[in-house]
Backbone as JSON, one array per atom type, in Angstrom:
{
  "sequence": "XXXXXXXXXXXXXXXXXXXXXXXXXXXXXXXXXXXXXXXXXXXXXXXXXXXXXXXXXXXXXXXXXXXXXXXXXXXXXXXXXXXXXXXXXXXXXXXXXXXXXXXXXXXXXXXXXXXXXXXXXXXXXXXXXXXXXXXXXXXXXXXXXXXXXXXXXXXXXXXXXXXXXXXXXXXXXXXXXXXXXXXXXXXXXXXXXXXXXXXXXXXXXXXXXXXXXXXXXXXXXXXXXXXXXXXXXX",
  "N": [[0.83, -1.21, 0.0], [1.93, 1.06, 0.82], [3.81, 1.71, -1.32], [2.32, 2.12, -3.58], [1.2, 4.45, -2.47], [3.1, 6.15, -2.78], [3.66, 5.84, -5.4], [2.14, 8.14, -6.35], [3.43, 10.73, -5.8], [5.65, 10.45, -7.0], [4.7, 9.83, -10.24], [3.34, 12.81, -10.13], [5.57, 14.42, -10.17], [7.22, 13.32, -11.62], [5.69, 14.05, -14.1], [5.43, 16.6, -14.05], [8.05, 17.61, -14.31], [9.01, 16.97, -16.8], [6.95, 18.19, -18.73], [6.67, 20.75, -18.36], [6.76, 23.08, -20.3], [4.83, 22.49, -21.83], [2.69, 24.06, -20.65], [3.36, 26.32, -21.99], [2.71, 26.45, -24.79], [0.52, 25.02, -24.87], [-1.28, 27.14, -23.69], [-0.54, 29.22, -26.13], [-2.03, 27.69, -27.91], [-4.62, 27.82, -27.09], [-5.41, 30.01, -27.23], [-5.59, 30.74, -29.67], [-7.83, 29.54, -30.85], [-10.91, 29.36, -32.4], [-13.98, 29.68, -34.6], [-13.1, 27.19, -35.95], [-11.37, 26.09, -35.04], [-11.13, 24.38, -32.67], [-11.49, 24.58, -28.47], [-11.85, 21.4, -27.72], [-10.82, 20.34, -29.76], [-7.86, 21.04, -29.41], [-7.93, 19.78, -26.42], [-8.47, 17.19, -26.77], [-6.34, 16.84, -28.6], [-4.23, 16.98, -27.15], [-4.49, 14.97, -25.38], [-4.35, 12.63, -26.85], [-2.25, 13.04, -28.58], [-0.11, 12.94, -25.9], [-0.79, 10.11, -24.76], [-0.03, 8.58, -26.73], [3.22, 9.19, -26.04], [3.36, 8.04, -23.86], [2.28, 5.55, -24.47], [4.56, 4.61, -26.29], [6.18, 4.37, -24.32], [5.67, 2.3, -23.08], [5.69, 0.43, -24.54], [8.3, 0.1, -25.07], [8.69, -0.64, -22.16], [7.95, -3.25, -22.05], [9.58, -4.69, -23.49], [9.98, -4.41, -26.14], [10.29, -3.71, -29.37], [11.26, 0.28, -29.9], [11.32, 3.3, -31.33], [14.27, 4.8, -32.32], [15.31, 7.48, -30.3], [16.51, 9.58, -32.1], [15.1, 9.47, -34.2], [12.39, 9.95, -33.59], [12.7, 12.7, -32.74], [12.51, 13.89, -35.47], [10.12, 14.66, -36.11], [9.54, 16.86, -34.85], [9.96, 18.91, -37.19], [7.19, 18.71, -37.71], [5.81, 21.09, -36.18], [7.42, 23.24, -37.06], [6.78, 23.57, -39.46], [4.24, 23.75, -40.04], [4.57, 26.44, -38.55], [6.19, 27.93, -40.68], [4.64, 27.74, -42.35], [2.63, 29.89, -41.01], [3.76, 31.97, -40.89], [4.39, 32.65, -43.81], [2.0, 32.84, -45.0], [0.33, 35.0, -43.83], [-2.43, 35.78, -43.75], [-3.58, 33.28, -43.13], [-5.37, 32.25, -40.27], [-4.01, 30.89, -37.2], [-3.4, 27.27, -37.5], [-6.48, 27.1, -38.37], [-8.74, 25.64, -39.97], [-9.28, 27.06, -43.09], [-10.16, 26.6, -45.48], [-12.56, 25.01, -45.22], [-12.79, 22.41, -45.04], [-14.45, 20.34, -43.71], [-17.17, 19.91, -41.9], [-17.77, 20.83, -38.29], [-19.92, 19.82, -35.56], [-20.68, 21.42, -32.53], [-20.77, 19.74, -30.88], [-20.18, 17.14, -31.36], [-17.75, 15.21, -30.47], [-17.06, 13.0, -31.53], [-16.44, 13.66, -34.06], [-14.76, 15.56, -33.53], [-12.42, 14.09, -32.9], [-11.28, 12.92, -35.64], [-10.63, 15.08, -36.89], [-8.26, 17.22, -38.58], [-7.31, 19.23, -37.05], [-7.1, 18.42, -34.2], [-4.85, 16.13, -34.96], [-3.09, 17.88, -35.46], [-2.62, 18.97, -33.73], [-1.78, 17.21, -31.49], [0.54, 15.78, -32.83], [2.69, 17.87, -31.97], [2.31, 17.99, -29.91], [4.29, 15.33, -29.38], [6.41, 15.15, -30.97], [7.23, 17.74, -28.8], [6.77, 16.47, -26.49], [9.41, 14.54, -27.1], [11.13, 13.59, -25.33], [10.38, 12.55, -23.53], [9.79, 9.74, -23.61], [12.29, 9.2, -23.16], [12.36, 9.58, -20.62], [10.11, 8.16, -19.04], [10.23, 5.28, -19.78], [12.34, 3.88, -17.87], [11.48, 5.18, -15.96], [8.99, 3.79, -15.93], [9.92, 1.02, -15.98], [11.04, 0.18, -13.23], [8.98, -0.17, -11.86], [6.18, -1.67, -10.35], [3.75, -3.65, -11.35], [0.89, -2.66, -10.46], [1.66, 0.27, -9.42], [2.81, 0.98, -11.74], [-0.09, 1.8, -13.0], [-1.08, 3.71, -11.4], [0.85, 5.6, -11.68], [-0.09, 6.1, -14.69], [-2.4, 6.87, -14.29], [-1.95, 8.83, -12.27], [-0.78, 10.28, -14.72], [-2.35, 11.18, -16.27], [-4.39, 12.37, -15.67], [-3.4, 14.84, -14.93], [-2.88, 15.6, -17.17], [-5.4, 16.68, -18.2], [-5.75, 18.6, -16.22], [-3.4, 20.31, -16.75], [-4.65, 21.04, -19.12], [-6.9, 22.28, -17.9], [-5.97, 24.59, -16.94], [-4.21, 26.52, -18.61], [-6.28, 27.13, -20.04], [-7.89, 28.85, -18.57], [-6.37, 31.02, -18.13], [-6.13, 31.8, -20.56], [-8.55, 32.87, -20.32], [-7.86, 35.31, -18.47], [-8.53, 39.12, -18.81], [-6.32, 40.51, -18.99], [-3.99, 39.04, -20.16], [-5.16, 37.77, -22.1], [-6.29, 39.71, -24.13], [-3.48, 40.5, -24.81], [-2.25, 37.81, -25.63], [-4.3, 38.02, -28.24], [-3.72, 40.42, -29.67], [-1.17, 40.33, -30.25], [-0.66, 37.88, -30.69], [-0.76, 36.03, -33.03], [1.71, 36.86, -34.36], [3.76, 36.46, -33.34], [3.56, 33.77, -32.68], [4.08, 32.18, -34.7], [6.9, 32.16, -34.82], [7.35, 30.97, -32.01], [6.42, 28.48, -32.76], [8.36, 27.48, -34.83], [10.95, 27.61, -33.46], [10.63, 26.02, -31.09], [10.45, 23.83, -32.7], [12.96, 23.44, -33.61], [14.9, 23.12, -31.51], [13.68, 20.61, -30.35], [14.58, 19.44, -32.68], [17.16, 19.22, -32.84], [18.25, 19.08, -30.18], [17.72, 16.39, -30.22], [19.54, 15.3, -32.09], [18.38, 14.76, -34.46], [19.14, 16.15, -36.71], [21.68, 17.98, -38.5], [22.86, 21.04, -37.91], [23.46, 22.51, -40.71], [22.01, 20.52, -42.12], [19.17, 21.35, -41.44], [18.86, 23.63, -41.74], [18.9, 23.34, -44.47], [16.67, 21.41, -44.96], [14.7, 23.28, -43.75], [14.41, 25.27, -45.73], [13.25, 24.33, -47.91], [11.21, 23.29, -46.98], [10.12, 25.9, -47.01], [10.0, 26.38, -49.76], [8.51, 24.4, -50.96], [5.87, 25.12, -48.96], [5.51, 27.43, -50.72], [5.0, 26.77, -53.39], [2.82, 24.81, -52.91], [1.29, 27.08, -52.24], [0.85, 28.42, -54.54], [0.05, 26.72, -56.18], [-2.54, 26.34, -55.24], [-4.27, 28.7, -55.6], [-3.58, 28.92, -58.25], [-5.73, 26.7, -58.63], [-8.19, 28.12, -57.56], [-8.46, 30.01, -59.13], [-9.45, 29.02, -61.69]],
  "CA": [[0.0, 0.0, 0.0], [2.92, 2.51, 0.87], [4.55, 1.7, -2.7], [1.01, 3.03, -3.95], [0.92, 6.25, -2.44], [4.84, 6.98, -3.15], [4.01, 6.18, -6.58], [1.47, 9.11, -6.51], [4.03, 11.78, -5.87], [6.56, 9.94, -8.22], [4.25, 10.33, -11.29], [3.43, 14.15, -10.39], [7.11, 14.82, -10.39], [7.49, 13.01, -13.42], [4.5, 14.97, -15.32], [5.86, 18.37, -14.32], [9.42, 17.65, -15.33], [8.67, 16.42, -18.77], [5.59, 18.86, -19.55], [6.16, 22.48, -17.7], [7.24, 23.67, -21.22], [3.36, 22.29, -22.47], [2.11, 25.28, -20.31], [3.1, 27.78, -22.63], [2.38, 25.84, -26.15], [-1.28, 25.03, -24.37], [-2.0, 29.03, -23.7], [-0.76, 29.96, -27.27], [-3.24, 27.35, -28.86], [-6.1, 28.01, -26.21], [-5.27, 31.56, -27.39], [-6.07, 31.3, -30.81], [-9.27, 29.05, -30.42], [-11.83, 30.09, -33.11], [-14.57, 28.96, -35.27], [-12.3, 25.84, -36.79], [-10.14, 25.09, -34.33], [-11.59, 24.49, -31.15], [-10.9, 23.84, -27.34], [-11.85, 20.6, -27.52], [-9.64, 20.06, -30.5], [-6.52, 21.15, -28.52], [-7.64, 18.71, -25.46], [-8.04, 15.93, -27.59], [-5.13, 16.46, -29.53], [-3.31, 16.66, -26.37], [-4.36, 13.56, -25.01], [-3.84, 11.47, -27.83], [-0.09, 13.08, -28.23], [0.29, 12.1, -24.19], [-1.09, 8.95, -25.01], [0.92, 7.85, -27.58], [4.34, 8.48, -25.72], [2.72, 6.65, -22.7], [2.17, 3.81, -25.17], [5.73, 4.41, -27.03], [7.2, 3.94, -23.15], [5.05, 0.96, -22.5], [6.31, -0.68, -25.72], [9.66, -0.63, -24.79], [8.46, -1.36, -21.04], [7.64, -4.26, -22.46], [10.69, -5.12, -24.33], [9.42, -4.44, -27.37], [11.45, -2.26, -30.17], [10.87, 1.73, -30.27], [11.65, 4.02, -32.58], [15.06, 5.74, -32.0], [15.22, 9.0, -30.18], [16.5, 10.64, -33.57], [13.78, 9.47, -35.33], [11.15, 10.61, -32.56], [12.62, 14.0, -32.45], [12.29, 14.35, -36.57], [8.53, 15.35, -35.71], [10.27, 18.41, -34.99], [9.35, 19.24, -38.36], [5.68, 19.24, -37.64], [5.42, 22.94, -35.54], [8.19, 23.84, -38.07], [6.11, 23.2, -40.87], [2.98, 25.02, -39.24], [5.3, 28.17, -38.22], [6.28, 28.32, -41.43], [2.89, 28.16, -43.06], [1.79, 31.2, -40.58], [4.94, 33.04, -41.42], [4.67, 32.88, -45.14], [0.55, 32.83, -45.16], [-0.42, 35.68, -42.4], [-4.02, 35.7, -44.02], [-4.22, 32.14, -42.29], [-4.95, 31.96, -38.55], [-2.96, 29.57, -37.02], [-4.11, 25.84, -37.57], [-7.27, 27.05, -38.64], [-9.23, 25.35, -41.4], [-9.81, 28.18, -43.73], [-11.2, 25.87, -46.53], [-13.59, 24.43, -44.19], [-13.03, 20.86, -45.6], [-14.69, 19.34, -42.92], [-18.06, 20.26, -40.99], [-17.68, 19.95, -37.41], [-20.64, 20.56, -34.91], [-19.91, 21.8, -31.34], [-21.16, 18.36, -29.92], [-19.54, 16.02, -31.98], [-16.54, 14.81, -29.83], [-16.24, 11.56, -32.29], [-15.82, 14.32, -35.43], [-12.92, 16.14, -33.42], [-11.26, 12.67, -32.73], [-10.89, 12.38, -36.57], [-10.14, 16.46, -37.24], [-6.88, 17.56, -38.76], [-6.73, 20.16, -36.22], [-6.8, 17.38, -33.59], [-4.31, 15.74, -35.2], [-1.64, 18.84, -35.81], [-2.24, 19.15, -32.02], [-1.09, 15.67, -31.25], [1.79, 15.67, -33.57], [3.07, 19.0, -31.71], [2.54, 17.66, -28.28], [4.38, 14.22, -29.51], [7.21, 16.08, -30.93], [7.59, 18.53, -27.8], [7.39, 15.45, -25.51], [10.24, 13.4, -27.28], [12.34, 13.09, -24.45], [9.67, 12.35, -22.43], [9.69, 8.64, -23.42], [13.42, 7.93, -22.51], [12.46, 9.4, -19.03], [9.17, 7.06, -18.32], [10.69, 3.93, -19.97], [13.28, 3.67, -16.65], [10.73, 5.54, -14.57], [7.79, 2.31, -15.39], [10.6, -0.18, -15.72], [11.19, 0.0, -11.84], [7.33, -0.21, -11.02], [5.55, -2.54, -10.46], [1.97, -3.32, -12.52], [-0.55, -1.78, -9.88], [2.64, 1.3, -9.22], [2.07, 1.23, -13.06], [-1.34, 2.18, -13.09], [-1.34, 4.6, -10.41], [1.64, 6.62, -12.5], [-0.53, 6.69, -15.7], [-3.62, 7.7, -13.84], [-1.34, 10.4, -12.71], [-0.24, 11.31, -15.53], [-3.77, 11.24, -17.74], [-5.27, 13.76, -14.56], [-2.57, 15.93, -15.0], [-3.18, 16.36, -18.4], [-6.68, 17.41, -17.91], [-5.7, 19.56, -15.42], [-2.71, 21.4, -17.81], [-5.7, 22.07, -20.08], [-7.28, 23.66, -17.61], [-5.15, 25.86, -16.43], [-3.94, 27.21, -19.51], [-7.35, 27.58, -20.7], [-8.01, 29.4, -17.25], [-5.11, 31.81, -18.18], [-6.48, 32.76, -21.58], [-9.69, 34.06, -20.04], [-7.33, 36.5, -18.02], [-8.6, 39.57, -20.45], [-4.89, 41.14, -19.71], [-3.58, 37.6, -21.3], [-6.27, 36.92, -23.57], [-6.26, 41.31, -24.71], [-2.38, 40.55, -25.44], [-2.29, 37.42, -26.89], [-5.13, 38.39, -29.48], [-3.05, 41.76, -30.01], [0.25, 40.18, -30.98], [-0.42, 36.19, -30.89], [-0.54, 35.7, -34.41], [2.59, 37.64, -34.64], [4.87, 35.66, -32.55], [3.08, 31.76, -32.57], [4.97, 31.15, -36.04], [8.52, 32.28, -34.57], [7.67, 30.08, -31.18], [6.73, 26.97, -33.01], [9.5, 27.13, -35.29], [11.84, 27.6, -32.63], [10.48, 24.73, -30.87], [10.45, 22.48, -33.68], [14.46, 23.49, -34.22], [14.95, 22.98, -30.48], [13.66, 19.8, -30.66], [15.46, 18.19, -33.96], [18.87, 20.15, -32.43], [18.29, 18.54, -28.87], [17.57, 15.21, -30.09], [20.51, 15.4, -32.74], [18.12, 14.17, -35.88], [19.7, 16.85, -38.14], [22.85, 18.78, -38.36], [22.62, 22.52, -37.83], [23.27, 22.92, -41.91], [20.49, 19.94, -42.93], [17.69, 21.76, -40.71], [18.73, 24.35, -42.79], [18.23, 23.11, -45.69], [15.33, 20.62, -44.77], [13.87, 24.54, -43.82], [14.66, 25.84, -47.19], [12.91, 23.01, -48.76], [9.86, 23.43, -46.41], [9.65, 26.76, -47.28], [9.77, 26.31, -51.22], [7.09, 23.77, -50.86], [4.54, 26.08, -49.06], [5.37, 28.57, -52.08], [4.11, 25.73, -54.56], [1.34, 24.79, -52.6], [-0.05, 28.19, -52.37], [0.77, 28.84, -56.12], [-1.05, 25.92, -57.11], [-4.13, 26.42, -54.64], [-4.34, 30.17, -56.07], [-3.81, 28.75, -59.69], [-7.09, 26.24, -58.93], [-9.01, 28.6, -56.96], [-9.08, 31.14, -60.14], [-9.79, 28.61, -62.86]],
  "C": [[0.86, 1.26, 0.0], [3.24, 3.09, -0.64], [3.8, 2.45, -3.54], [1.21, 3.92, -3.87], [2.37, 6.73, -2.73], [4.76, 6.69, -4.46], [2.84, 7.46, -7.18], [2.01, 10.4, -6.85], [5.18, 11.59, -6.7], [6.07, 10.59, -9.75], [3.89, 11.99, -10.73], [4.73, 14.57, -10.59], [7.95, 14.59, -11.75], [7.17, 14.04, -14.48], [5.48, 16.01, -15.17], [7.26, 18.74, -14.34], [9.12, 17.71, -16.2], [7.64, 17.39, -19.36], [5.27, 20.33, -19.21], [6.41, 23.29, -19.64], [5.54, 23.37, -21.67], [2.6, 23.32, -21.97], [2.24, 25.96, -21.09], [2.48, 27.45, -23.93], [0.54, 25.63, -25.64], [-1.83, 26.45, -24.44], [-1.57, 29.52, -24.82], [-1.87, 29.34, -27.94], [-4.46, 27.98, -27.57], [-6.55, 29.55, -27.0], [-5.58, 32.06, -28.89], [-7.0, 29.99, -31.38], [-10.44, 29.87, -31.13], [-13.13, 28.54, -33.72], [-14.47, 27.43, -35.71], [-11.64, 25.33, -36.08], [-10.43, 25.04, -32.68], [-11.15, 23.85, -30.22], [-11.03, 22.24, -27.17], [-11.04, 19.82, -28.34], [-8.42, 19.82, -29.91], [-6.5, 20.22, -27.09], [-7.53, 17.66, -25.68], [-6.88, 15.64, -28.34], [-4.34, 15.96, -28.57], [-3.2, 15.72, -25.53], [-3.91, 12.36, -25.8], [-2.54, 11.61, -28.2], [0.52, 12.03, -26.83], [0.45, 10.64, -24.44], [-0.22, 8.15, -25.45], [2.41, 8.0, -27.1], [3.94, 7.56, -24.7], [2.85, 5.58, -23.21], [3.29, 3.36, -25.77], [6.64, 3.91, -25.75], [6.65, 2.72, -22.59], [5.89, -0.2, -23.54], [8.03, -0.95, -25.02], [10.11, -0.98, -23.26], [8.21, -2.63, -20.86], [8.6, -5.3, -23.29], [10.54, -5.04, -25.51], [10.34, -3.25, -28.05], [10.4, -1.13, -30.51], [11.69, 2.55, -31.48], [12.99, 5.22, -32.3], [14.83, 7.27, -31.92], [14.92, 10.27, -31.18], [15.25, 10.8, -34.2], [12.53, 9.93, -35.02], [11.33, 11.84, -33.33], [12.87, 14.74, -34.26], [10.94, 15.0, -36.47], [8.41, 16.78, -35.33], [9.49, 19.12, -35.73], [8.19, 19.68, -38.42], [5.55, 20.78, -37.27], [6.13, 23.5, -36.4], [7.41, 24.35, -39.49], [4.73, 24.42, -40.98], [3.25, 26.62, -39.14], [5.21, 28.69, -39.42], [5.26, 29.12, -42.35], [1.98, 29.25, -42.52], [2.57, 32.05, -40.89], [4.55, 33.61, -42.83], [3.1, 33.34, -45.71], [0.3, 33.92, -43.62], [-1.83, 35.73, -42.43], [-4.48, 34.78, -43.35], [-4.45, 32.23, -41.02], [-4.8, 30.56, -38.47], [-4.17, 28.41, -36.39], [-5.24, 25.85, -37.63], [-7.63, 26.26, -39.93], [-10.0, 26.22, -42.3], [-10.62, 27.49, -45.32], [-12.64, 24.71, -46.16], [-14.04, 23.23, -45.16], [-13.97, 19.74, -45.07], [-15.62, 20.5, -42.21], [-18.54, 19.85, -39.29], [-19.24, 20.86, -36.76], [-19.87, 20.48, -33.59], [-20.06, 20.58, -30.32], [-20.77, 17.13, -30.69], [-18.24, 15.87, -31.62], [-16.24, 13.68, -31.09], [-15.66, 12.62, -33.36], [-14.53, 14.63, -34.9], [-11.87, 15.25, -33.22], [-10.87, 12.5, -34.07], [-10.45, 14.1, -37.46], [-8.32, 16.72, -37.69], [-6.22, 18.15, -37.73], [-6.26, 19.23, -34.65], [-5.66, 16.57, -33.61], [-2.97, 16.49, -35.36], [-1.48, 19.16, -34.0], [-1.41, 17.79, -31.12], [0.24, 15.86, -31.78], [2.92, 16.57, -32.56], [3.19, 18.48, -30.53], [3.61, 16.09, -28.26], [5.98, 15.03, -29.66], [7.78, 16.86, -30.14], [7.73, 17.64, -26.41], [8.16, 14.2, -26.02], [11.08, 12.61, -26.39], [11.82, 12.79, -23.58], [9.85, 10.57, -22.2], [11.1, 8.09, -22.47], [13.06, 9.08, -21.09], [11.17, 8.37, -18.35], [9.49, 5.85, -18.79], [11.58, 3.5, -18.59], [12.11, 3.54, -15.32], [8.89, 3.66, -14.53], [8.73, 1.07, -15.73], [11.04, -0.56, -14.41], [9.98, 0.15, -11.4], [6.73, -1.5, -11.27], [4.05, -2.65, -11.21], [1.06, -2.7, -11.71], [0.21, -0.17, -9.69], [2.46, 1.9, -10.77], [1.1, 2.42, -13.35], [-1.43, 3.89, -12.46], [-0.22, 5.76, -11.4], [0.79, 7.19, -13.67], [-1.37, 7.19, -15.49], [-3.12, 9.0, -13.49], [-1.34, 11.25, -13.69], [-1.49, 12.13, -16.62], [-4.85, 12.33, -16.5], [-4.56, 14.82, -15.11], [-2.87, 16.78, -16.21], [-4.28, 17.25, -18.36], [-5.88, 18.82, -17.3], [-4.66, 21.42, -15.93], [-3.53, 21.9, -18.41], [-6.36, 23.29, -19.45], [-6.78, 25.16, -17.33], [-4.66, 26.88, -17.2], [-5.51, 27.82, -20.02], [-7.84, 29.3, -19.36], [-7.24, 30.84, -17.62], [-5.67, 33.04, -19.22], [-8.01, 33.55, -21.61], [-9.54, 35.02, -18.95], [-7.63, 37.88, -18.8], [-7.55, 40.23, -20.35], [-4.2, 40.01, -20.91], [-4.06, 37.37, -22.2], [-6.0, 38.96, -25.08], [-4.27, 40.99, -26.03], [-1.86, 39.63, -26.47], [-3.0, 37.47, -28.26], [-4.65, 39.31, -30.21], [-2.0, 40.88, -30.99], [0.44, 38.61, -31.03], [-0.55, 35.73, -31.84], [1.03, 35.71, -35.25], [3.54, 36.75, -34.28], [4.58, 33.89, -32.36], [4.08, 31.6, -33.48], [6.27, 30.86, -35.02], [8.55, 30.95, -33.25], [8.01, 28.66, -31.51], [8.31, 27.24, -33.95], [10.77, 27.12, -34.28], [11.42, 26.43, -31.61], [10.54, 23.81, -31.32], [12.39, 22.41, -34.07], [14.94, 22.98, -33.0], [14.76, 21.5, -30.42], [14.6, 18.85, -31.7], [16.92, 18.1, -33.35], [19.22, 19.02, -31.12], [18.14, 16.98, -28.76], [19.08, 14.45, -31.15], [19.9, 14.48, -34.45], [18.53, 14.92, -36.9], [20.79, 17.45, -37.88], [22.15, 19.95, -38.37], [22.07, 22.7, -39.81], [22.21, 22.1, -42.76], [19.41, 20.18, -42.3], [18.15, 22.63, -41.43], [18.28, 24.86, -44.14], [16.88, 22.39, -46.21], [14.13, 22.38, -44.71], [13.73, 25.38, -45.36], [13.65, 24.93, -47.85], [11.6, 23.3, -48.4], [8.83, 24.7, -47.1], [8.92, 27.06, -49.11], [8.34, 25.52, -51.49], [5.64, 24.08, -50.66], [4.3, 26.87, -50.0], [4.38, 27.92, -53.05], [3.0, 25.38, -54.07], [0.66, 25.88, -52.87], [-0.23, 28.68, -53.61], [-0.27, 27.91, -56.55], [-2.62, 25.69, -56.25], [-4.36, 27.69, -55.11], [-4.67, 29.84, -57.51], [-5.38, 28.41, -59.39], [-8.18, 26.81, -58.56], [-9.7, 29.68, -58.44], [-9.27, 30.51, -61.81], [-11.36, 28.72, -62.9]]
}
């Protein structure tokens, strides 16, 4: 029973190592929360990110083969990719669906489980917790299966509870006044600097092939938007 409750304050200690940095990435998306891209988007995304290292540290809790660090922390790319696309596109708000491909209603939890925006939120939280796995692979390889439990229940409260709080934050109206002012302005530069931070910190690219992988990114959004512009005015 002791082992129990000491693995209570184990997993909080865990979570808020590995995830104080998800505070601020949570209050920029909460913060630009519209029509298309909604709060429940960003909680779902961010559980199913969580999720999936949880399940990437179970796999190899299990003895089972994972997917090298490097290759985690290529996902990088994702917020990179995004930044870019608000950088180069300011007409877009960020991770909105401005071609409204998809009709969600405000009570359809199963639709936002299958939403892009759901899904760019995941990626981002998967990506920003790469290094999370090699710290809970050790941390549930010394637990036992009910010590287990009690860690992931930790950790799947916590989450909740990050949402709220950030959400909490952005109905400050000094916080909410400022990020609406200038949070369009500065999201690109964060994610991209998180997504470089990431690839850099995990060592999946050299300084000069994130360089050029960025160069590449960037040429790409050019052609996309040329050829969605071409088909839009045929």
């Amino acid at each position: 029973m002791s082992e129990l409750i000491t693995a209570i304050p184990t997993g909080i200690t865990a979570f808020i190592a590995t995830n104080l940095d998800d505070l601020v990435i949570l209050t920029l998306l909460f913060s630009q929360a519209n029509a298309t891209f909604r709060r429940q988007h960003i909680i779902i995304g961010q559980y199913l990110g969580f999720c999936t290292l949880v399940i990437a540290s179970l796999v190899g809790f299990l003895g089972g083969l994972i997917l090298p660090s490097h290759w985690i922390g290529l996902l990088g790319l994702v917020p990179i990719s995004i930044g870019l696309n608000c950088l180069l596109n300011p007409e877009i708000n960020f991770l909105s669906d401005v071609e409204s491909e998809i009709q969600l209603s405000d009570s359809s939890t199963f639709a936002s489980f299958l939403s892009p925006q759901a899904y760019s939120v995941a990626a981002i939280t998967i990506a920003n917790g790469s290094d999370n796995v090699g710290i809970y692979m050790p941390l549930f390889a010394n637990s036992t299966f009910s010590e287990l439990l009690v860690i992931i229940s930790v950790f799947l409260l916590l989450v909740g509870v990050w949402c709220y709080v950030t959400y909490k934050l952005t109905c400050q109206k000094e916080i909410t006044n400022l990020l609406t002012r200038y949070g369009n302005n500065f999201v690109p530069f964060v994610l991209i600097g998180l997504g470089v931070f990431i690839i850099l910190d995990s060592a999946s690219l050299t300084p000069i092939a994130l360089i050029a992988t960025c160069l590449c990114l960037m040429g790409l959004i050019k052609i996309i938007q040329i050829y969605k512009f071409k088909v839009q005015s045929l």
